PDB file of C-alpha atoms in Angstrom:
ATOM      1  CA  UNK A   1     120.553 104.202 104.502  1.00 59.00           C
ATOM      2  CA  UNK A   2     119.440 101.245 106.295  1.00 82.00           C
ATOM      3  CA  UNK A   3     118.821  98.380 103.413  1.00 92.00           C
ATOM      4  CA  UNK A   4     116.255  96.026 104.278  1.00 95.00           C
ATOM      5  CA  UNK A   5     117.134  92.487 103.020  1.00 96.00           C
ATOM      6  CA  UNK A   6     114.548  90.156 102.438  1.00 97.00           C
ATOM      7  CA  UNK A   7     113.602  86.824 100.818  1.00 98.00           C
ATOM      8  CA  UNK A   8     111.996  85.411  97.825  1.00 97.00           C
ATOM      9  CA  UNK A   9     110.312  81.792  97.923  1.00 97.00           C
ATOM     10  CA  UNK A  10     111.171  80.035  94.780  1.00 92.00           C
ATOM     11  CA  UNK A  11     107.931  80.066  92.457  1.00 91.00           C
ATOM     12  CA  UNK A  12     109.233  76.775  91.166  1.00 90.00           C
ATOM     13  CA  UNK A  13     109.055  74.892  95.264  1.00 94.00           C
ATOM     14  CA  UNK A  14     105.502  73.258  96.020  1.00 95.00           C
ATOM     15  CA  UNK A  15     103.573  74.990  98.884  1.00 96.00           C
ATOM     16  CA  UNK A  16     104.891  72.672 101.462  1.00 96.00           C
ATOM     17  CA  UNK A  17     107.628  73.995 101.460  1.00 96.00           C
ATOM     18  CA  UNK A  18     106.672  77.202 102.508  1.00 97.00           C
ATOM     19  CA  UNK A  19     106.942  76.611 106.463  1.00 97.00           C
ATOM     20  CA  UNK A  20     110.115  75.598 106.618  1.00 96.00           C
ATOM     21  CA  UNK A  21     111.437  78.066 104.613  1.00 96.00           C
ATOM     22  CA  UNK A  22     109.789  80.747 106.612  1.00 97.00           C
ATOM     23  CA  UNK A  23     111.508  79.344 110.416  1.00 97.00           C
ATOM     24  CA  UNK A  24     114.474  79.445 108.576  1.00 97.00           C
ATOM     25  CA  UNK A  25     114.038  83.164 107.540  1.00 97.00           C
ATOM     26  CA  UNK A  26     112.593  83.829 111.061  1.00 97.00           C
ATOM     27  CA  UNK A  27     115.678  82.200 112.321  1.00 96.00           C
ATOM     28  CA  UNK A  28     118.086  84.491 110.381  1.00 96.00           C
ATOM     29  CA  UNK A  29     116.475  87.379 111.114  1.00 96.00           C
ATOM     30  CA  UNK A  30     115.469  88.302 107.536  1.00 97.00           C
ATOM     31  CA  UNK A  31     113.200  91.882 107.436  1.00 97.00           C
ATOM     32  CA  UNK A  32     110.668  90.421 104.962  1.00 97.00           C
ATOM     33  CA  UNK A  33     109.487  87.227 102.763  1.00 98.00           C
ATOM     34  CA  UNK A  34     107.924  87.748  99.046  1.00 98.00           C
ATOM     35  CA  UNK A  35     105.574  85.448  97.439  1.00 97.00           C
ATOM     36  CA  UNK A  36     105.120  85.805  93.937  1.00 93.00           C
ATOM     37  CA  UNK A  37     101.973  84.588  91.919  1.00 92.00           C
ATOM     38  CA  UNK A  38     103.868  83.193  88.974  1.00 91.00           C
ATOM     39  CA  UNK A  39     101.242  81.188  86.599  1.00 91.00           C
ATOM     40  CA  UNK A  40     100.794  78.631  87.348  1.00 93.00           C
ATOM     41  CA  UNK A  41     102.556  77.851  90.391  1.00 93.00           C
ATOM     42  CA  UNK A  42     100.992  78.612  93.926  1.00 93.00           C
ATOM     43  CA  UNK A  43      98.281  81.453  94.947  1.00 94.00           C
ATOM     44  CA  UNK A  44      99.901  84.282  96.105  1.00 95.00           C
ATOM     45  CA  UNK A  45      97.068  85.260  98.514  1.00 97.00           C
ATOM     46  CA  UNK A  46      96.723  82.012 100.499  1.00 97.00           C
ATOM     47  CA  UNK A  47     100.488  81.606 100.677  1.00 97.00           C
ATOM     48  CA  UNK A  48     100.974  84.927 102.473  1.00 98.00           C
ATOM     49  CA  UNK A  49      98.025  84.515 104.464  1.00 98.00           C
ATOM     50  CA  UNK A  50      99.616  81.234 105.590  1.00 98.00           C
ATOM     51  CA  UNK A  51     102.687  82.338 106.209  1.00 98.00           C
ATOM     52  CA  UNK A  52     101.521  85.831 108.399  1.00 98.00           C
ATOM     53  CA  UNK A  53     100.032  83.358 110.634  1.00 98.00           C
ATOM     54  CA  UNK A  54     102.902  80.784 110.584  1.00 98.00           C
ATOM     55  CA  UNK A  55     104.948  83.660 111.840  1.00 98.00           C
ATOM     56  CA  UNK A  56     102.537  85.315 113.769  1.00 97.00           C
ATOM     57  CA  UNK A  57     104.494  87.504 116.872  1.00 96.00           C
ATOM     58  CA  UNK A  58     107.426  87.934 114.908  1.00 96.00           C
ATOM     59  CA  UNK A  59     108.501  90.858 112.927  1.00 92.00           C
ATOM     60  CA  UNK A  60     108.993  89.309 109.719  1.00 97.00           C
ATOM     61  CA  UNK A  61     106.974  91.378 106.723  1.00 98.00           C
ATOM     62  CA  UNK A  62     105.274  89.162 104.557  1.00 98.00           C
ATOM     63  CA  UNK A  63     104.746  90.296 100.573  1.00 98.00           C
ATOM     64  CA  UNK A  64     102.580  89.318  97.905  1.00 96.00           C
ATOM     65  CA  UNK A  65     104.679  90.339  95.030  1.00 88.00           C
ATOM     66  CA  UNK A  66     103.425  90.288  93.112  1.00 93.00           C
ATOM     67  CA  UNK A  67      99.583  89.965  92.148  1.00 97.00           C
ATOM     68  CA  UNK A  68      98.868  90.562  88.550  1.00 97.00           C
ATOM     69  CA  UNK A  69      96.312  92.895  87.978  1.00 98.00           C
ATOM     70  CA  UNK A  70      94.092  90.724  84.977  1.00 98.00           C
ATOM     71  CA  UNK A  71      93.548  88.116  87.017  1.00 96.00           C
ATOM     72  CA  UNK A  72      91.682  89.832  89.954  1.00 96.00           C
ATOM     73  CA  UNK A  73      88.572  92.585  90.309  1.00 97.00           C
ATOM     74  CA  UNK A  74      90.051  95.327  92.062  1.00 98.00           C
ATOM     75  CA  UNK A  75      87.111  95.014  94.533  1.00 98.00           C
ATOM     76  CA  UNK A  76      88.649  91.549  95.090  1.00 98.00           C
ATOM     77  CA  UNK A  77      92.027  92.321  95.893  1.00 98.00           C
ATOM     78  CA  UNK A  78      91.224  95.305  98.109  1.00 98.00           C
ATOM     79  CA  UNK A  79      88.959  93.057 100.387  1.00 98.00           C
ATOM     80  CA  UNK A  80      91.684  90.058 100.404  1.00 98.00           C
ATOM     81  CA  UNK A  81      94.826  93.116 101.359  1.00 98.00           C
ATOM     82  CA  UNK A  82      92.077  94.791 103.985  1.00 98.00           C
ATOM     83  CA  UNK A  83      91.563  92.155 105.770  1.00 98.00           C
ATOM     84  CA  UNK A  84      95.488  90.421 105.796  1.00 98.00           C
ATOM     85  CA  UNK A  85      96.314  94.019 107.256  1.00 98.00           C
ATOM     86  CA  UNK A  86      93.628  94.111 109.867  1.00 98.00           C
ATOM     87  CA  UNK A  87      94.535  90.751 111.187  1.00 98.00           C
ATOM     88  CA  UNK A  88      97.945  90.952 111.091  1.00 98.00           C
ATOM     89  CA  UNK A  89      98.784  94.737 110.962  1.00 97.00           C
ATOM     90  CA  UNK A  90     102.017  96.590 109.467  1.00 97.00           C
ATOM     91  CA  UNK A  91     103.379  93.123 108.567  1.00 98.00           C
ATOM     92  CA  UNK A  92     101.562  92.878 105.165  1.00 98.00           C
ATOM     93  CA  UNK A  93     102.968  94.244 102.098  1.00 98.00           C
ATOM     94  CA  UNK A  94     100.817  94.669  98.405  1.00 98.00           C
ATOM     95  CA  UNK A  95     102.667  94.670  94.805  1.00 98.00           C
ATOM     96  CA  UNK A  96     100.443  94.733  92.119  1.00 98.00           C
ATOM     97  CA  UNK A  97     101.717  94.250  88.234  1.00 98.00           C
ATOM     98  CA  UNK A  98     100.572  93.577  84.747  1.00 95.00           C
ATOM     99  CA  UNK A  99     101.805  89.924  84.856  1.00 93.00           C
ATOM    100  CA  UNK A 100     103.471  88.188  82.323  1.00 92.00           C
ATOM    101  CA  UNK A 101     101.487  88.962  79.242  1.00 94.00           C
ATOM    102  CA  UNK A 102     101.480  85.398  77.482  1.00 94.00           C
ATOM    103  CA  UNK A 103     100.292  83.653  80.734  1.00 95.00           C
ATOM    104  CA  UNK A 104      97.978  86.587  80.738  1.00 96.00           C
ATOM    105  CA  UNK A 105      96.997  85.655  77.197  1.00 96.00           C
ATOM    106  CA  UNK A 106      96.222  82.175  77.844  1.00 97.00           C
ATOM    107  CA  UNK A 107      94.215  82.607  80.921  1.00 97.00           C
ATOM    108  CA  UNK A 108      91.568  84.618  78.663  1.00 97.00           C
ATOM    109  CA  UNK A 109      92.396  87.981  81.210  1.00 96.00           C
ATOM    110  CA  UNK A 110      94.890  90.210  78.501  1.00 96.00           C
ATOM    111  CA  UNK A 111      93.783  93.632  77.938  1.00 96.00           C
ATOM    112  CA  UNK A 112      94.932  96.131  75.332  1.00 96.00           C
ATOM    113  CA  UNK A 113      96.664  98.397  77.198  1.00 97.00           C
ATOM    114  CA  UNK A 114      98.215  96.959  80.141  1.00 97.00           C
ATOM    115  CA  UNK A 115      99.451 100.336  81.269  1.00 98.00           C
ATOM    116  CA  UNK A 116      95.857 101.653  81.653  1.00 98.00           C
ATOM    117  CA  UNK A 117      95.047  98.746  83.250  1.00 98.00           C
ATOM    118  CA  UNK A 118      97.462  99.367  86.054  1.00 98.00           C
ATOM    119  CA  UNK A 119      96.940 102.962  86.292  1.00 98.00           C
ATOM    120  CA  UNK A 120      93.177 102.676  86.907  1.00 98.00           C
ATOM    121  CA  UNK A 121      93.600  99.801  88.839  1.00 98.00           C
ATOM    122  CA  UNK A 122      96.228 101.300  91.244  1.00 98.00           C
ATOM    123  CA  UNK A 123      94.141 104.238  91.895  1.00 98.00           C
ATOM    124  CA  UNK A 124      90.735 102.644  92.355  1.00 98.00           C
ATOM    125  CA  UNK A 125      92.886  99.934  95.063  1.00 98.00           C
ATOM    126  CA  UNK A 126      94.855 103.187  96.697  1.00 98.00           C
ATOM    127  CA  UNK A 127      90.913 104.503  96.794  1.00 98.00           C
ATOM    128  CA  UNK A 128      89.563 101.777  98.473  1.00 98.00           C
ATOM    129  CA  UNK A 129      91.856 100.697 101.257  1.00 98.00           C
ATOM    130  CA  UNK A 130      92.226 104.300 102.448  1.00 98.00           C
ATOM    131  CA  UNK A 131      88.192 103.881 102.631  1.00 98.00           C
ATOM    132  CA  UNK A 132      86.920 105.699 100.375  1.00 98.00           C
ATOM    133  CA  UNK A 133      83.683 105.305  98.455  1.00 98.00           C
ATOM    134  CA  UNK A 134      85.003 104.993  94.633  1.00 98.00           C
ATOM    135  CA  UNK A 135      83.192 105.072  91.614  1.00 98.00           C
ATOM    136  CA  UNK A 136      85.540 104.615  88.405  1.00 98.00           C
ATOM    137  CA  UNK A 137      84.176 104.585  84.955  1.00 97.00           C
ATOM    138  CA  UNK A 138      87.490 103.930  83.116  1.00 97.00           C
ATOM    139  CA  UNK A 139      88.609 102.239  80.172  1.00 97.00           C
ATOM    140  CA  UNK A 140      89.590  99.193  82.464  1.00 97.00           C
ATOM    141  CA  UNK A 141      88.421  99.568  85.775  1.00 98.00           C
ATOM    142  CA  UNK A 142      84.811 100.175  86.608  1.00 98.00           C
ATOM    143  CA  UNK A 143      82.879 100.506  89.827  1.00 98.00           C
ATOM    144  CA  UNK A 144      80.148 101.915  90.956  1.00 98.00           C
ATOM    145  CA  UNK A 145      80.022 103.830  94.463  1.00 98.00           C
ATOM    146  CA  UNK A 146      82.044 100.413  96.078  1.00 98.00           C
ATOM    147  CA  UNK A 147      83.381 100.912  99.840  1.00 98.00           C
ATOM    148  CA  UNK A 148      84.616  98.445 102.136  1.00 98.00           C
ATOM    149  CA  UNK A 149      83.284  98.001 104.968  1.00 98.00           C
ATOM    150  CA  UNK A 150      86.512  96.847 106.913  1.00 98.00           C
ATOM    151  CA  UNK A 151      89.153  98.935 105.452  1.00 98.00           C
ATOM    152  CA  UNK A 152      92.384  99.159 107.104  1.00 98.00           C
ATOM    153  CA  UNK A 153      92.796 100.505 110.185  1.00 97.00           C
ATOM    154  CA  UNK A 154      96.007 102.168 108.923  1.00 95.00           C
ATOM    155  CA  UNK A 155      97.636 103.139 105.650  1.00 94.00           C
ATOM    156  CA  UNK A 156      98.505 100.021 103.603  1.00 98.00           C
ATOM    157  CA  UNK A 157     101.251 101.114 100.941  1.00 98.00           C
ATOM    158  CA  UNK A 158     100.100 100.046  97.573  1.00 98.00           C
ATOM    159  CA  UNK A 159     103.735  98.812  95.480  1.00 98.00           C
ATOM    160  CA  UNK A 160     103.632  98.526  92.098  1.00 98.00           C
ATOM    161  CA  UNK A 161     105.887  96.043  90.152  1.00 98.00           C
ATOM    162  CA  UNK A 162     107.820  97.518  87.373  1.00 97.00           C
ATOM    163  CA  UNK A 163     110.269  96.865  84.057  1.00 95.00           C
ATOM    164  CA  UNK A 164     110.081  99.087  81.454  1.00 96.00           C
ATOM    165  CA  UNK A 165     110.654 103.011  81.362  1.00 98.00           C
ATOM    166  CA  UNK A 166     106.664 103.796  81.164  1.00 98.00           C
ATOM    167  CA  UNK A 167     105.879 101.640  83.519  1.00 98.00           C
ATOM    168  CA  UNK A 168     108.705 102.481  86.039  1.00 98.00           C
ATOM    169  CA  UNK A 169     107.425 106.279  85.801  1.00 98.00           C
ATOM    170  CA  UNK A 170     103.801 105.387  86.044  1.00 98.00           C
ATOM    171  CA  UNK A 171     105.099 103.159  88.685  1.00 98.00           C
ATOM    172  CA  UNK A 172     106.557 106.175  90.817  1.00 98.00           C
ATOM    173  CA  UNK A 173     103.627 108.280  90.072  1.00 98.00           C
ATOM    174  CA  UNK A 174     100.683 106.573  90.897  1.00 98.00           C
ATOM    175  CA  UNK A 175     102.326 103.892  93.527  1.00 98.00           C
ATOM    176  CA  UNK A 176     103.762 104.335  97.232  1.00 98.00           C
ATOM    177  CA  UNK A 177     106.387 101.846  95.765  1.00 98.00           C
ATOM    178  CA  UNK A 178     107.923 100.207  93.215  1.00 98.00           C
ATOM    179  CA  UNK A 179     109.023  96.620  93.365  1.00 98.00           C
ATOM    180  CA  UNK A 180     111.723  96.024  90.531  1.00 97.00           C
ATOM    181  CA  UNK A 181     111.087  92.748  88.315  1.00 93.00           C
ATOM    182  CA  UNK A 182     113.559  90.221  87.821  1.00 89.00           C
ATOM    183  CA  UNK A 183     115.710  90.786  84.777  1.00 87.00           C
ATOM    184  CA  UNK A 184     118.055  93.285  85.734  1.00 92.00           C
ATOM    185  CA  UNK A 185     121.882  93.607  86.472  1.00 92.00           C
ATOM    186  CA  UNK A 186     123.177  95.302  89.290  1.00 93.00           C
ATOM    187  CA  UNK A 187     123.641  98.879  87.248  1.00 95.00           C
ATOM    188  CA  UNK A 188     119.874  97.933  85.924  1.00 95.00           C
ATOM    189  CA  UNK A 189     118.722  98.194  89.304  1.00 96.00           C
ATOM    190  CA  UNK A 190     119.989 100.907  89.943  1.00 97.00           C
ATOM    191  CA  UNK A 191     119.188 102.917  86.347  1.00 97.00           C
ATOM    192  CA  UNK A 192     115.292 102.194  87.275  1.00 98.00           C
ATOM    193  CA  UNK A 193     115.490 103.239  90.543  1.00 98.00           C
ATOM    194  CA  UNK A 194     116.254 106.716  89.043  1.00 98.00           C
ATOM    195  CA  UNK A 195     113.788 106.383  86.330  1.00 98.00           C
ATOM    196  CA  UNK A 196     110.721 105.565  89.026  1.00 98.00           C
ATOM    197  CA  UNK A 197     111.950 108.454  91.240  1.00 98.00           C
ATOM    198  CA  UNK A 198     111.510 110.595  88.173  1.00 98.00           C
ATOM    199  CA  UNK A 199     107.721 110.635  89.207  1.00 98.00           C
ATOM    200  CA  UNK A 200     108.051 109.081  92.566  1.00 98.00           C
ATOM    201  CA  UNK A 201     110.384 111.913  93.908  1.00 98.00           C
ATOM    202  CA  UNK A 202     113.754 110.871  95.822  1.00 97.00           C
ATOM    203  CA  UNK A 203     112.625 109.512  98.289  1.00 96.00           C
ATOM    204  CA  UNK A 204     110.304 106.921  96.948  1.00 98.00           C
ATOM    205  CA  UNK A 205     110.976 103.217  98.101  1.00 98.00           C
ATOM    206  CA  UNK A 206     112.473 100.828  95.628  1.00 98.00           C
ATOM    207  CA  UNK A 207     113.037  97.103  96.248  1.00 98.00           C
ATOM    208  CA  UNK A 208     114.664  95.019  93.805  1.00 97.00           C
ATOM    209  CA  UNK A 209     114.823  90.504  93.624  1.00 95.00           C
ATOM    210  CA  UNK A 210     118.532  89.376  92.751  1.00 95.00           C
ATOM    211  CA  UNK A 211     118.673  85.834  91.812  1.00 93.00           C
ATOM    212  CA  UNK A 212     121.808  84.438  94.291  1.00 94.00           C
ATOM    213  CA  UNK A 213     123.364  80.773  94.056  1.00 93.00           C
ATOM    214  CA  UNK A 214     126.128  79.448  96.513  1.00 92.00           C
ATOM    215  CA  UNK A 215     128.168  76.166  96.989  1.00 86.00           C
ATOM    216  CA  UNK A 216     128.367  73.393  93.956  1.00 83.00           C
ATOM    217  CA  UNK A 217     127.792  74.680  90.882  1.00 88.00           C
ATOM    218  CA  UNK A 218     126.592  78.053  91.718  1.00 90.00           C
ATOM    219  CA  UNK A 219     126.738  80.138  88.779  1.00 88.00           C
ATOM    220  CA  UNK A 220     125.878  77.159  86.283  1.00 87.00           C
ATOM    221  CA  UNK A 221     122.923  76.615  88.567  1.00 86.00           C
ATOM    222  CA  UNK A 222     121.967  80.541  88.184  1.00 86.00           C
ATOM    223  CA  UNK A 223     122.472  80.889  85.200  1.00 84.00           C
ATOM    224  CA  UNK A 224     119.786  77.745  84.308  1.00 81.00           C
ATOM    225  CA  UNK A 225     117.239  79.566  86.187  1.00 72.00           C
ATOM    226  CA  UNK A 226     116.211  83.147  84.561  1.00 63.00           C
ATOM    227  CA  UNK A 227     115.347  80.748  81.030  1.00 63.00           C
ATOM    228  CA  UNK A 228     112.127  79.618  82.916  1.00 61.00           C
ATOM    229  CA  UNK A 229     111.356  83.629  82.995  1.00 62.00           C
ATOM    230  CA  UNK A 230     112.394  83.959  79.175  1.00 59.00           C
ATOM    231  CA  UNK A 231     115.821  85.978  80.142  1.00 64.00           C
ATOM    232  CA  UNK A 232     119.011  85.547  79.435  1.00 68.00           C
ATOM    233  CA  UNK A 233     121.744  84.317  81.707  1.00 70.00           C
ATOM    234  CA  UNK A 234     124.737  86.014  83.430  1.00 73.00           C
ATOM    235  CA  UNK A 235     122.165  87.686  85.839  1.00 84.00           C
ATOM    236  CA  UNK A 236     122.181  87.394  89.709  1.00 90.00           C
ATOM    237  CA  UNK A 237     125.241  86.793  92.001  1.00 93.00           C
ATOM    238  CA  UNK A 238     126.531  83.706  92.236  1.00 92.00           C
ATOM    239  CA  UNK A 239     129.453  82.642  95.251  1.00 92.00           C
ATOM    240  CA  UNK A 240     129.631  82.948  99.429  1.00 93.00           C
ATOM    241  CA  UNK A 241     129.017  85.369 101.484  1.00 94.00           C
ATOM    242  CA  UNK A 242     131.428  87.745 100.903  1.00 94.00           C
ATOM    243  CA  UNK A 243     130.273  87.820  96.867  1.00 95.00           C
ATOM    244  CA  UNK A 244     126.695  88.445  98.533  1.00 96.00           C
ATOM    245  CA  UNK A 245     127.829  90.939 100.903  1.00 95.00           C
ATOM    246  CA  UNK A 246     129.601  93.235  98.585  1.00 95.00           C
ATOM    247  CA  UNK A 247     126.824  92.594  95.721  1.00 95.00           C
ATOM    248  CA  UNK A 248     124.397  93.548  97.998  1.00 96.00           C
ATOM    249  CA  UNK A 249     126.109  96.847 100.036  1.00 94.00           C
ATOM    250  CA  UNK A 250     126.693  97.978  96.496  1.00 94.00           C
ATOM    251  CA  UNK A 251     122.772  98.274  95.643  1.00 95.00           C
ATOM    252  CA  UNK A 252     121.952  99.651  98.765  1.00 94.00           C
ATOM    253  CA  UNK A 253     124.992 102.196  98.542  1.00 93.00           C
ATOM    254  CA  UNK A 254     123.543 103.168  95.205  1.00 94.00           C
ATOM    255  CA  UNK A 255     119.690 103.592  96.449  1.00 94.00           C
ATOM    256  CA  UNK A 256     118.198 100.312  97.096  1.00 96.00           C
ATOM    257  CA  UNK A 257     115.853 100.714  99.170  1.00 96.00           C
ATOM    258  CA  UNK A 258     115.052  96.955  99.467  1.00 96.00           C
ATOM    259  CA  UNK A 259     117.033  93.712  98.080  1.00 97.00           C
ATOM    260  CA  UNK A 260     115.082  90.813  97.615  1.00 97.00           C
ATOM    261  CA  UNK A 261     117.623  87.585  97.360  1.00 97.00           C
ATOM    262  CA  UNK A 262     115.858  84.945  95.321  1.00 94.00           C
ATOM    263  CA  UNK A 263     117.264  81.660  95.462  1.00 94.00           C
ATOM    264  CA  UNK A 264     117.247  79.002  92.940  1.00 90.00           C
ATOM    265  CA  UNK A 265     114.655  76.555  93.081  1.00 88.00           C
ATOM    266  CA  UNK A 266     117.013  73.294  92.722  1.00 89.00           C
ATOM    267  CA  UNK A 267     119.054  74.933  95.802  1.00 91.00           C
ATOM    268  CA  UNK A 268     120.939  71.950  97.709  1.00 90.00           C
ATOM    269  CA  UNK A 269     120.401  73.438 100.825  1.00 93.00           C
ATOM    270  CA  UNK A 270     117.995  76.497 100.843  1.00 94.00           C
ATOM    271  CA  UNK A 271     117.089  76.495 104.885  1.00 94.00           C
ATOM    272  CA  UNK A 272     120.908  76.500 105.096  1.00 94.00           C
ATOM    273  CA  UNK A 273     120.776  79.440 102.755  1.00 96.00           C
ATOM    274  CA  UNK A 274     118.523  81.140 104.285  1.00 97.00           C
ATOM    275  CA  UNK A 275     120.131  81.181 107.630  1.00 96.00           C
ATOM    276  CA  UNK A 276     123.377  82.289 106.093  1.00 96.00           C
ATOM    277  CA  UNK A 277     121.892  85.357 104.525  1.00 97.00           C
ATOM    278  CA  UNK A 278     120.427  86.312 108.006  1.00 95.00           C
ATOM    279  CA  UNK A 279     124.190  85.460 109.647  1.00 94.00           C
ATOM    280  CA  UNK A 280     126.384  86.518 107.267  1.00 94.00           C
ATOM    281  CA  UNK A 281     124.755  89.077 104.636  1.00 94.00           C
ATOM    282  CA  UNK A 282     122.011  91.118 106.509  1.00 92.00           C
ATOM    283  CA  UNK A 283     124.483  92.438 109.053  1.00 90.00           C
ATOM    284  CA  UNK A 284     126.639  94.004 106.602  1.00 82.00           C
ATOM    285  CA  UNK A 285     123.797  95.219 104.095  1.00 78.00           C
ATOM    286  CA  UNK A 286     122.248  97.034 107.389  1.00 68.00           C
ATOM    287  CA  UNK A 287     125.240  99.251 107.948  1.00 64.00           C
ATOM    288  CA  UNK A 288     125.149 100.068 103.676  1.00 58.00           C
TER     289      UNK A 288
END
């Protein structure tokens, strides 16, 4: 298996930052760059359709990873990911999720069941950018004969962002992807990408974020980071190259379809980071 390895922007950097880090990644060599729409940091949608122009003529994928479903109409979000893929096709990728339920809670946009949610959701958006004229009357989801009228040209994958068991197998059924959430260890990782496969089949894509630190203070500085997402510490890889390497090769060994490194927003030197992932890391994950 060829593992891709790709990057995720820090949720906790200020949009400025954003171009930088991208020629860095562009530099390296990276196969892909995730944006996540963490509440309430920077929107996911305008960052990616930033940086797909930013890096326009390259070959660099660029993910919004993801978009949480209570926040956006579902007639929304399929006109925003139909027209990133026309104008800049095959190098958009879509993750949709529930979100983090409390920032869900105090933007007003919770629902009940989150699971139904995503299931109607998924299918209505999976409806709608392969063109199709949907009507939904659903618990969560409802439209009424809606069709774009500038769907993609070609298939846009729908991935769906995952955790827990339920929504790992719902994930794999009703999704051409799953994209892992931070939170797990490396035998986590791979754990759900059996569970999603359950439904998905075995050959249903699986990417997965690792949080990674290097140089001064590496694992005190990881281990700081996963309380701003309300986990515990210990997670990620923290060390050179070589710790990367091997932490990474393992994953992809064992399934991965996809490993996301996220660095650590207080990073001393992130560009430098990046470019060491690209040097370093990606050639040895490719042969995995």
């Amino acid at each position: 298996m060829n593992t891709r390895l790709g990057l995720a922007f820090p949720p906790s950097l200020p949009p400025e930052r954003i171009r930088p880090v991208l020629e860095a990644a562009v530099e390296a060599g990276l196969d892909e760059v995730w944006f996540s729409e963490d509440c309430f940091k920077s929107g996911g949608v305008s960052a990616v359709a930033s940086a797909l122009a930013w890096t326009e003529g390259t070959g660099l994928a660029v993910g919004a990873g993801l978009l949480p479903v209570p926040l956006r109409n579902v007639a929304a979000t399929a006109m925003e990911a139909a027209t990133l893929e026309r104008l800049h096709p095959g190098r958009f990728r879509l993750c949709i999720g529930h979100g983090v339920q409390p920032w869900m809670q105090m933007t007003g946009a919770a629902v009940g069941s989150p699971l139904t949610l995503l299931r109607e959701y998924a299918v209505a958006l999976r409806g709608l950018l392969a063109g199709e004229r949907v009507t939904a009357d659903g618990r969560c989801v409802r439209l009424d004969g809606v069709e774009l009228d500038h769907p993609p040209k070609q298939p846009l994958p729908v991935h769906v962002g995952a955790a827990g068991p339920r929504t790992l197998r719902l994930a794999g059924e009703v999704g051409d992807g799953t994209a892992l959430a931070l939170g797990f260890d490396s035998d986590g990782i791979l754990k759900a990408c059996a569970t999603t496969r359950e439904t998905g089949g075995a050959r249903h894509p699986v990417s997965a974020p690792v949080m990674i630190a290097t140089g001064d203070r590496a694992r005190q500085r990881l281990d700081s980071e996963p309380a701003a997402y309300g986990m515990q510490p210990g997670l990620g890889v923290a060390g050179g190259p070589d710790d990367l390497a091997e932490a990474f090769g393992q994953l992809g060994r064992g399934g991965l379809n996809s490993v996301i490194a996220q660095p650590t927003g207080d990073d001393p030197d992130l560009d430098g980071l990046v470019r060491m992932l690209g040097r370093d890391v990606r050639p040895t994950l490719a042969a995995a």
